Short mmCIF file of C-alpha atoms in Angstrom, two decimals:
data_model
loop_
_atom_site.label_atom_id
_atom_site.label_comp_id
_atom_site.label_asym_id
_atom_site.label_seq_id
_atom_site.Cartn_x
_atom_site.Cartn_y
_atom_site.Cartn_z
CA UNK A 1 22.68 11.20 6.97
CA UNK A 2 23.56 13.53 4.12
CA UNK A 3 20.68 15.49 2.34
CA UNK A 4 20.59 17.69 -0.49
CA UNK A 5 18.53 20.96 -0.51
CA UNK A 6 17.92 22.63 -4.05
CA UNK A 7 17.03 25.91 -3.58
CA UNK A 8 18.89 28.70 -1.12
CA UNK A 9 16.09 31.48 -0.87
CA UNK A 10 14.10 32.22 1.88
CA UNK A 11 12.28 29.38 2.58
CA UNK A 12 15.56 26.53 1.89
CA UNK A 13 17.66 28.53 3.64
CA UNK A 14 15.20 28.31 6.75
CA UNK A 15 15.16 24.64 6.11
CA UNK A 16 18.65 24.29 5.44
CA UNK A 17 19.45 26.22 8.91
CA UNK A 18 17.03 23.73 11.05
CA UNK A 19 18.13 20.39 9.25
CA UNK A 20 22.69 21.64 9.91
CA UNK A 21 21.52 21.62 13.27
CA UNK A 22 19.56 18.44 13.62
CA UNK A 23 21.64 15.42 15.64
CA UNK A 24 21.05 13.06 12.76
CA UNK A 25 22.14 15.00 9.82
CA UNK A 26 25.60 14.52 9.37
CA UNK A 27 25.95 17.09 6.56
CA UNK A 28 24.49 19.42 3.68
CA UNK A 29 24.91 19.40 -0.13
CA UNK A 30 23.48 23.27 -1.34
CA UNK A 31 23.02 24.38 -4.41
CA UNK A 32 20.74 27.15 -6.59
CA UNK A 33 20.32 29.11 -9.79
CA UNK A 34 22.53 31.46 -7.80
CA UNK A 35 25.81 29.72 -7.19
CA UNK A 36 26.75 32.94 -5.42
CA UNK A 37 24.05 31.78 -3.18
CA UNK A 38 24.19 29.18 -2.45
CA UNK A 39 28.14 29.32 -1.28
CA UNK A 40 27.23 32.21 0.70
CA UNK A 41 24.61 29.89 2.83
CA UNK A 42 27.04 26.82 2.90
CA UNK A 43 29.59 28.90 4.49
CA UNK A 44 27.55 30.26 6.87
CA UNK A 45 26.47 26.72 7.91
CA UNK A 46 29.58 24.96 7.80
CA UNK A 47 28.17 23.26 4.85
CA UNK A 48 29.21 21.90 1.47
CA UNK A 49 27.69 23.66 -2.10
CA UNK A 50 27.54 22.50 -5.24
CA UNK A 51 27.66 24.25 -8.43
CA UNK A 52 24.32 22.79 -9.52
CA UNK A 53 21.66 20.13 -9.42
CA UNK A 54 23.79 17.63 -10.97
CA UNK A 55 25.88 17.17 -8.47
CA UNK A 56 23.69 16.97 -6.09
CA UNK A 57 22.58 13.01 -7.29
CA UNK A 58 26.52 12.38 -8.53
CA UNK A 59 27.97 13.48 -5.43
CA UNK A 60 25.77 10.86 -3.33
CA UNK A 61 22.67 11.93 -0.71
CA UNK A 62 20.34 10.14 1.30
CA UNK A 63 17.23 12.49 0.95
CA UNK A 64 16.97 15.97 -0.89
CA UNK A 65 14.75 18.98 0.17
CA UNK A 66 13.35 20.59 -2.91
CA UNK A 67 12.58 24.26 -2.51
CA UNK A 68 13.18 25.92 -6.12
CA UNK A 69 10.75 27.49 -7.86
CA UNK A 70 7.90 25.71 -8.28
CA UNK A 71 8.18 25.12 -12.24
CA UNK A 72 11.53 22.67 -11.15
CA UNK A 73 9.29 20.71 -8.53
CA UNK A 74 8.01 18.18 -10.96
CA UNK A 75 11.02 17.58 -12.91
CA UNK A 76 13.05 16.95 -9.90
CA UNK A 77 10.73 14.74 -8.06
CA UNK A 78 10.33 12.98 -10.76
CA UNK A 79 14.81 12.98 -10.77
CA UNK A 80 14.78 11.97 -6.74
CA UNK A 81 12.06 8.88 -7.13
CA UNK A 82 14.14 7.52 -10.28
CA UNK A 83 17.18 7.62 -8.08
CA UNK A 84 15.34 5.85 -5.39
CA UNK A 85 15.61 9.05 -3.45
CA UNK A 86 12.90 10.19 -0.25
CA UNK A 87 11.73 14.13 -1.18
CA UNK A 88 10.75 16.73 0.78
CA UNK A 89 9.14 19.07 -1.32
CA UNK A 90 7.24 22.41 -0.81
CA UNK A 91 3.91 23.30 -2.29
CA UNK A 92 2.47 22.71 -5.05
CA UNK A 93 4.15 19.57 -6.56
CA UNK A 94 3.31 21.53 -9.81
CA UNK A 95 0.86 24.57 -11.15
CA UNK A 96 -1.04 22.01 -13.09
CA UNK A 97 -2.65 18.43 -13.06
CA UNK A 98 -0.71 16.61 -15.85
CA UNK A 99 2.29 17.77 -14.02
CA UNK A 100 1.14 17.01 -10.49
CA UNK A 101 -0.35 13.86 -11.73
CA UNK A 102 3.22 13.04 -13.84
CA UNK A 103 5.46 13.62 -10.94
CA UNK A 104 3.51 11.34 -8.38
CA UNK A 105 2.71 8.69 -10.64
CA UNK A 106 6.83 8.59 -11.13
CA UNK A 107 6.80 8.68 -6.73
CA UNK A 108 4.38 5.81 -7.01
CA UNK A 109 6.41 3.71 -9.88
CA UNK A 110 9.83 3.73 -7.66
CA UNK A 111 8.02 3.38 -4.72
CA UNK A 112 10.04 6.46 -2.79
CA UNK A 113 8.98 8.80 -0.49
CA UNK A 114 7.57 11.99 -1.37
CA UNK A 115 6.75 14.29 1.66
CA UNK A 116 4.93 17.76 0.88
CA UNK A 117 5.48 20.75 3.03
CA UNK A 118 1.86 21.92 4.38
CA UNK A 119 3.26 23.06 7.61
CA UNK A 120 -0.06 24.60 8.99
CA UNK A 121 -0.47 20.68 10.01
CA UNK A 122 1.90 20.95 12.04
CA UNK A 123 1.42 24.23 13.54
CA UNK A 124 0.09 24.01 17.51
CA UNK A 125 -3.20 25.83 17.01
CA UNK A 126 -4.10 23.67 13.73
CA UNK A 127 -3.74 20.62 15.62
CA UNK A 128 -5.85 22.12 18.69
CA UNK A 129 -8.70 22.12 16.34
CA UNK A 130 -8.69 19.03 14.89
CA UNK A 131 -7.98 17.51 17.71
CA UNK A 132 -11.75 19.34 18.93
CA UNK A 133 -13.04 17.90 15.98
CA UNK A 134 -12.01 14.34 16.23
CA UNK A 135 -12.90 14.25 20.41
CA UNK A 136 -16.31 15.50 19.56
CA UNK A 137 -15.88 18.75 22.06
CA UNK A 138 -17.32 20.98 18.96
CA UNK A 139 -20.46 18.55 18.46
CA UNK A 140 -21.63 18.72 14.44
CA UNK A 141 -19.63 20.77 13.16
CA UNK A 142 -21.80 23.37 10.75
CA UNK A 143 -19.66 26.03 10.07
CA UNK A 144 -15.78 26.46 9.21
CA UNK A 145 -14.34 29.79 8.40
CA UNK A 146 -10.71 29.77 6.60
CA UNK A 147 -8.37 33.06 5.86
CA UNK A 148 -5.29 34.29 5.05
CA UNK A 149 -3.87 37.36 4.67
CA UNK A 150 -0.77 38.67 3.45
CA UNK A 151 0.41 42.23 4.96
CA UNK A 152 2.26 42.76 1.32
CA UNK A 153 1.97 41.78 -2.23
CA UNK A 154 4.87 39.83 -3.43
CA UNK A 155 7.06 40.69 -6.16
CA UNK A 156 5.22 42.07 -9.55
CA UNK A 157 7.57 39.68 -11.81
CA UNK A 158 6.45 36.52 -9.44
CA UNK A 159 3.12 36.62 -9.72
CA UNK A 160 2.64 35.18 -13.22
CA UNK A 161 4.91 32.44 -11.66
CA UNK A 162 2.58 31.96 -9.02
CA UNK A 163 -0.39 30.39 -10.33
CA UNK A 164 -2.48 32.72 -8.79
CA UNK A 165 -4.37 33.23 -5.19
CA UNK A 166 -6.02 29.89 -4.93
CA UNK A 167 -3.28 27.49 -6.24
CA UNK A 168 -0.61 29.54 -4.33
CA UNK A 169 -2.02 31.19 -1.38
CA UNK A 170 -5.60 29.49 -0.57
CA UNK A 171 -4.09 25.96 -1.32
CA UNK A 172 -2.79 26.16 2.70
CA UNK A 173 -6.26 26.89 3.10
CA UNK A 174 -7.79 24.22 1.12
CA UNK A 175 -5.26 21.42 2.93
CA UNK A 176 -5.49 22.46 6.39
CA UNK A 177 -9.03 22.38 5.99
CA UNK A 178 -9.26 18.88 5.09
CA UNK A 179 -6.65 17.59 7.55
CA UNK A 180 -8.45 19.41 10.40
CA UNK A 181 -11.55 18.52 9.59
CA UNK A 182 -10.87 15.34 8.48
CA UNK A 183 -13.98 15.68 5.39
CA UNK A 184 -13.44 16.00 1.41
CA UNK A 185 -14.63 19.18 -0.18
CA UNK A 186 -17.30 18.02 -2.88
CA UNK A 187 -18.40 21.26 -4.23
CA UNK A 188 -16.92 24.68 -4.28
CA UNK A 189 -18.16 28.52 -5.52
CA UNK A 190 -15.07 31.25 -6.08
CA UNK A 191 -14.77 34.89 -6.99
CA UNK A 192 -12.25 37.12 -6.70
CA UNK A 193 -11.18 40.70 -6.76
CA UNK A 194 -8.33 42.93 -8.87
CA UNK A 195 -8.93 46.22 -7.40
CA UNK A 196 -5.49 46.62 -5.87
CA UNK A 197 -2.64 47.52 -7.95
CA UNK A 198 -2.61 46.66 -11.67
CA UNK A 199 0.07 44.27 -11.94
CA UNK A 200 -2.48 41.83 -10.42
CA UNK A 201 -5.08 42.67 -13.23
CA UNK A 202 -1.74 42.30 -15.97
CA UNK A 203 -1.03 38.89 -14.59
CA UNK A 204 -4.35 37.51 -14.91
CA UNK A 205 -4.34 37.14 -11.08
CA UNK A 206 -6.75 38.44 -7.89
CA UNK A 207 -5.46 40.45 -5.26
CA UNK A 208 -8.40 39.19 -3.00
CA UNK A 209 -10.53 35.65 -3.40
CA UNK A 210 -13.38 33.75 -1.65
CA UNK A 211 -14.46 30.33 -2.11
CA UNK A 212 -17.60 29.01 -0.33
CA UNK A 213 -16.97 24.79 0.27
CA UNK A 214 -19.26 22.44 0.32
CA UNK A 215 -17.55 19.13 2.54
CA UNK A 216 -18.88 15.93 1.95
CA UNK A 217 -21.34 15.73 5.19
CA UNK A 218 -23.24 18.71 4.50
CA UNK A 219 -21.06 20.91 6.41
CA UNK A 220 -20.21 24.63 4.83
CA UNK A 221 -16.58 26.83 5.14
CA UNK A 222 -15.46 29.86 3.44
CA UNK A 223 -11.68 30.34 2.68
CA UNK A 224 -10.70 33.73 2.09
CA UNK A 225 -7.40 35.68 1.15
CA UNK A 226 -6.04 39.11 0.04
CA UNK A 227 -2.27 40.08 -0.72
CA UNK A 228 -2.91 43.39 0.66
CA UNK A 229 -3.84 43.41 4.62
CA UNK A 230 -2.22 46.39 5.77
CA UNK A 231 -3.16 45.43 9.32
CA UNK A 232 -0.24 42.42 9.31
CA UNK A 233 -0.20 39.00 8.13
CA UNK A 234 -3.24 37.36 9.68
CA UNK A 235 -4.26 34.04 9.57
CA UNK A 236 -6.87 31.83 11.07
CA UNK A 237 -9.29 29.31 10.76
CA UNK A 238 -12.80 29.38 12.64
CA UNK A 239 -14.92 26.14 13.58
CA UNK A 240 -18.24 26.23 14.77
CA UNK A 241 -20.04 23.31 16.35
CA UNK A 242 -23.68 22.88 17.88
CA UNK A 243 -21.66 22.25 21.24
CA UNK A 244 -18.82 24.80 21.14
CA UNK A 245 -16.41 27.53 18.93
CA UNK A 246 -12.78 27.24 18.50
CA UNK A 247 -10.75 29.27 16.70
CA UNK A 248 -7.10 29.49 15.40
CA UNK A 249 -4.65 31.68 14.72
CA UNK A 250 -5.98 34.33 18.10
CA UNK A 251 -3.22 35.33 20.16
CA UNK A 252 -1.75 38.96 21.49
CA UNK A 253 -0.02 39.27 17.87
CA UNK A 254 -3.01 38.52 15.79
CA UNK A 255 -3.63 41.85 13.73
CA UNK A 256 -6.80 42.81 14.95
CA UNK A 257 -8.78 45.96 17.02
CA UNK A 258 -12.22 45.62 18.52
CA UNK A 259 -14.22 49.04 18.00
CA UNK A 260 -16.25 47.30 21.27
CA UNK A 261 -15.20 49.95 24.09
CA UNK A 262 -14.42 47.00 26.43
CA UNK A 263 -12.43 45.15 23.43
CA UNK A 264 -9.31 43.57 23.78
CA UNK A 265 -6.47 45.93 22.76
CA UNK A 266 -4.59 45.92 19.03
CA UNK A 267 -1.54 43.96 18.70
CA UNK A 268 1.92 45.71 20.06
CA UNK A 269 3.48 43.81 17.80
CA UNK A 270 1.41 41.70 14.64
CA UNK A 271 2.63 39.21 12.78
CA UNK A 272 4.09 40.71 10.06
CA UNK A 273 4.92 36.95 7.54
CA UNK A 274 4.81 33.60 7.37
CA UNK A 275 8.10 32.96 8.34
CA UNK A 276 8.07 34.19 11.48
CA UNK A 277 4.00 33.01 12.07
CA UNK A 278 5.16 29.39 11.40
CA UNK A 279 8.47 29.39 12.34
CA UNK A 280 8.38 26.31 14.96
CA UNK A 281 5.79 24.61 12.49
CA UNK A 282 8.52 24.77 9.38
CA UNK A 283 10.82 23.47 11.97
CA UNK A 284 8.82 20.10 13.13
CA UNK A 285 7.84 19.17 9.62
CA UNK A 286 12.00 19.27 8.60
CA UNK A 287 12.09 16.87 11.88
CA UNK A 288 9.21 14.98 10.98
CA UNK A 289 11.03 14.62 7.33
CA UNK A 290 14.35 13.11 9.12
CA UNK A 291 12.05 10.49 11.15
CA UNK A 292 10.53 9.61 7.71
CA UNK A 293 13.76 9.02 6.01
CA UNK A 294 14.90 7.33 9.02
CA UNK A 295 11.97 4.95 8.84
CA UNK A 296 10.79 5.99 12.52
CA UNK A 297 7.62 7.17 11.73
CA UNK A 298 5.11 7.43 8.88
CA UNK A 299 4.61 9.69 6.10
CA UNK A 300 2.04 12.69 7.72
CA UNK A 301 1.39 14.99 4.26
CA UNK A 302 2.07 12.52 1.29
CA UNK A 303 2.25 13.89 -2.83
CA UNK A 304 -1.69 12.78 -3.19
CA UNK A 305 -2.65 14.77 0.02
CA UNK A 306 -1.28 17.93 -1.99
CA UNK A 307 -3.04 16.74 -5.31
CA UNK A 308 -6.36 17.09 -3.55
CA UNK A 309 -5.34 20.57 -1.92
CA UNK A 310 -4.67 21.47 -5.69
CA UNK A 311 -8.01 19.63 -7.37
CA UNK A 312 -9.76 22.21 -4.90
CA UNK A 313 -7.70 24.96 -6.26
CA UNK A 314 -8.47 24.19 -9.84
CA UNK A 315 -12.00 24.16 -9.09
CA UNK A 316 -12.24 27.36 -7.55
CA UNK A 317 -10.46 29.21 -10.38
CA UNK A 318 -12.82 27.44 -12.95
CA UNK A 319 -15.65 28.72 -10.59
CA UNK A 320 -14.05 32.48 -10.69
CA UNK A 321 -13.51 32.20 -14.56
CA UNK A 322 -16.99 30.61 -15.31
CA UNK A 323 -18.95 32.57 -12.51
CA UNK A 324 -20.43 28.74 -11.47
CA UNK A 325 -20.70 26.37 -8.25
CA UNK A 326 -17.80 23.25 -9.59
CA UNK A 327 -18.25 19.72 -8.15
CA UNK A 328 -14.80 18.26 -7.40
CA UNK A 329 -16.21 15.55 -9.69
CA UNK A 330 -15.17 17.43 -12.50
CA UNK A 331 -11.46 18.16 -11.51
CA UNK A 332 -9.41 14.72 -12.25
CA UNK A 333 -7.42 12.79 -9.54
CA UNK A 334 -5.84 10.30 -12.05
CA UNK A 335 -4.62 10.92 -15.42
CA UNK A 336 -7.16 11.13 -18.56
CA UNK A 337 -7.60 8.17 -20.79
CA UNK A 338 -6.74 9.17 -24.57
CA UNK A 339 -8.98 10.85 -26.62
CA UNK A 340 -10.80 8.61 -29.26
CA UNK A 341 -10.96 11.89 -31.56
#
């Protein structure tokens, strides 16, 4: 199997690394914006570049990784499913709907494969809890509590890139949620905070958010997230039950202290990305990509799973902007019918 990964930063060059090692990938195509790069990876890996994207669909691939910037997601989807091409793509297939809703309607039209990378589902501790869920061990489920926290901001010159907290950050949130609980958020409430440094406030962007969700059985989570958790990169999700409490995300490198004097002690050494916190999950969804392509195993994160990750993203920053609770009724999941007007 040959595959093609576009994009060489840090997270295609972790995927790059894991798929040159995997017994049924004969060999890489590389390329990026930055040829320089890109050759730099490929000879690393023993591994082929090209000078650009072209070349990647000329020169001949089985499957392509897509892990540019997100503003090329869309377009290049759209490039794989007309070349009758599986994807693996990460998050978000675009910052909008129109595009999200372009790209997989092009997925849908070929009738490819289109394979998002939400790697919290398959991350041990997410699939602990849903597991709970499903077995009934947590009895109703009443309360779900979400988070995640950066230990840095990113780049100043990103962030307008970004799409902001929800779409970009909370989105993990927002999936994971839904996968582990196995409900559809109906309503949602979101505010957020820009009282960290200014270049949040100058990109029209939060440093720190909440959203209070409303599934569809009655049941109630929070999702929360800031950019600036000096602490260490922290994050977990919380599920309470009438019958029992799990959590995830609690181990001896989760960035907490007790102030109890019997409290467990702080972390020697916290988490300090996500990287590093996911590392064997980013690993098993590249693996879980090659059984797709392979045709040993189903799709397990298709492009509509992330559209409904980013419908709840949408509505939260309409609730921030409009200080109001949004139904998920509002935010579309096909695209609008033409305007009479």
């Amino acid at each position: 199997m040959r595959i093609g990964v576009i994009g060489t930063g840090r997270i295609g060059t972790l995927h790059a690394r894991t798929l040159s090692r995997h017994r049924e990938v004969g060999s890489l195509i590389l390329t990026d914006v930055d040829p320089a790069r890109a050759q730099g990876l490929a000879h690393r890996l023993g591994e082929t570049a090209a000078p650009g994207v072209d070349e990647i669909f000329r020169w001949g691939v089985d499957a392509v990784v897509i892990t540019t910037a997100t503003a090329a997601h869309a377009e290049l989807i759209g490039r794989a499913a007309r070349s009758g091409l599986p994807v693996f793509c990460e998050k978000p297939i675009a910052l909008d709907l129109p595009g999200t809703l372009h790209a997989l309607a092009e997925v849908e039209a070929a009738g490819t494969v289109l394979q998002m990378g939400f790697q919290r589902r398959f991350d041990a501790g997410y699939a602990g809890a849903r597991a709970a869920v499903a077995t009934g061990r947590l009895g109703r489920l009443h309360t779900v509590r979400a988070m995640t926290c950066d230990e840095s901001p990113p780049p100043a010159q990103w962030l307008p890139l970004s799409g902001g907290l929800f779409r970009d950050t909370l989105i993990h949130d927002f999936d994971v949620l839904r996968w582990v609980t196995g409900r559809e958020v109906t309503e949602v409430y979101a505010t957020g905070s820009d009282r960290g440094p200014a270049m949040f406030r100058e990109a029209g962007d939060v440093d720190t958010g909440a959203a209070l969700l409303t599934l569809d059985d009655g049941t109630l989570a929070t999702a929360t997230a800031t950019r600036l958790n000096g602490a260490g990169y922290d994050v977990r999700m919380e599920l309470a039950g009438e019958r029992d409490t799990v959590v995830v995300g609690l181990d001896d490198r989760t960035p907490l202290a007790s102030t109890e004097p019997t409290g467990p002690p702080a972390a020697d050494k916290p988490w300090t990305g996500f990287l590093e916190r996911f590392g064997p999950a980013y690993e098993a969804e590249l693996n879980s990509f090659v059984d797709v392509v392979r045709g040993e195993r189903p799709n397990p994160c298709d492009g509509r799973e992330a559209l409904q990750a980013l419908r709840i993203a949408e509505a939260c920053e309409i609730s921030r902007h409009d200080r109001r609770p949004v139904a998920l009724a509002e935010i579309p999941d096909r695209p609008r019918p033409p305007s009479d007007d």
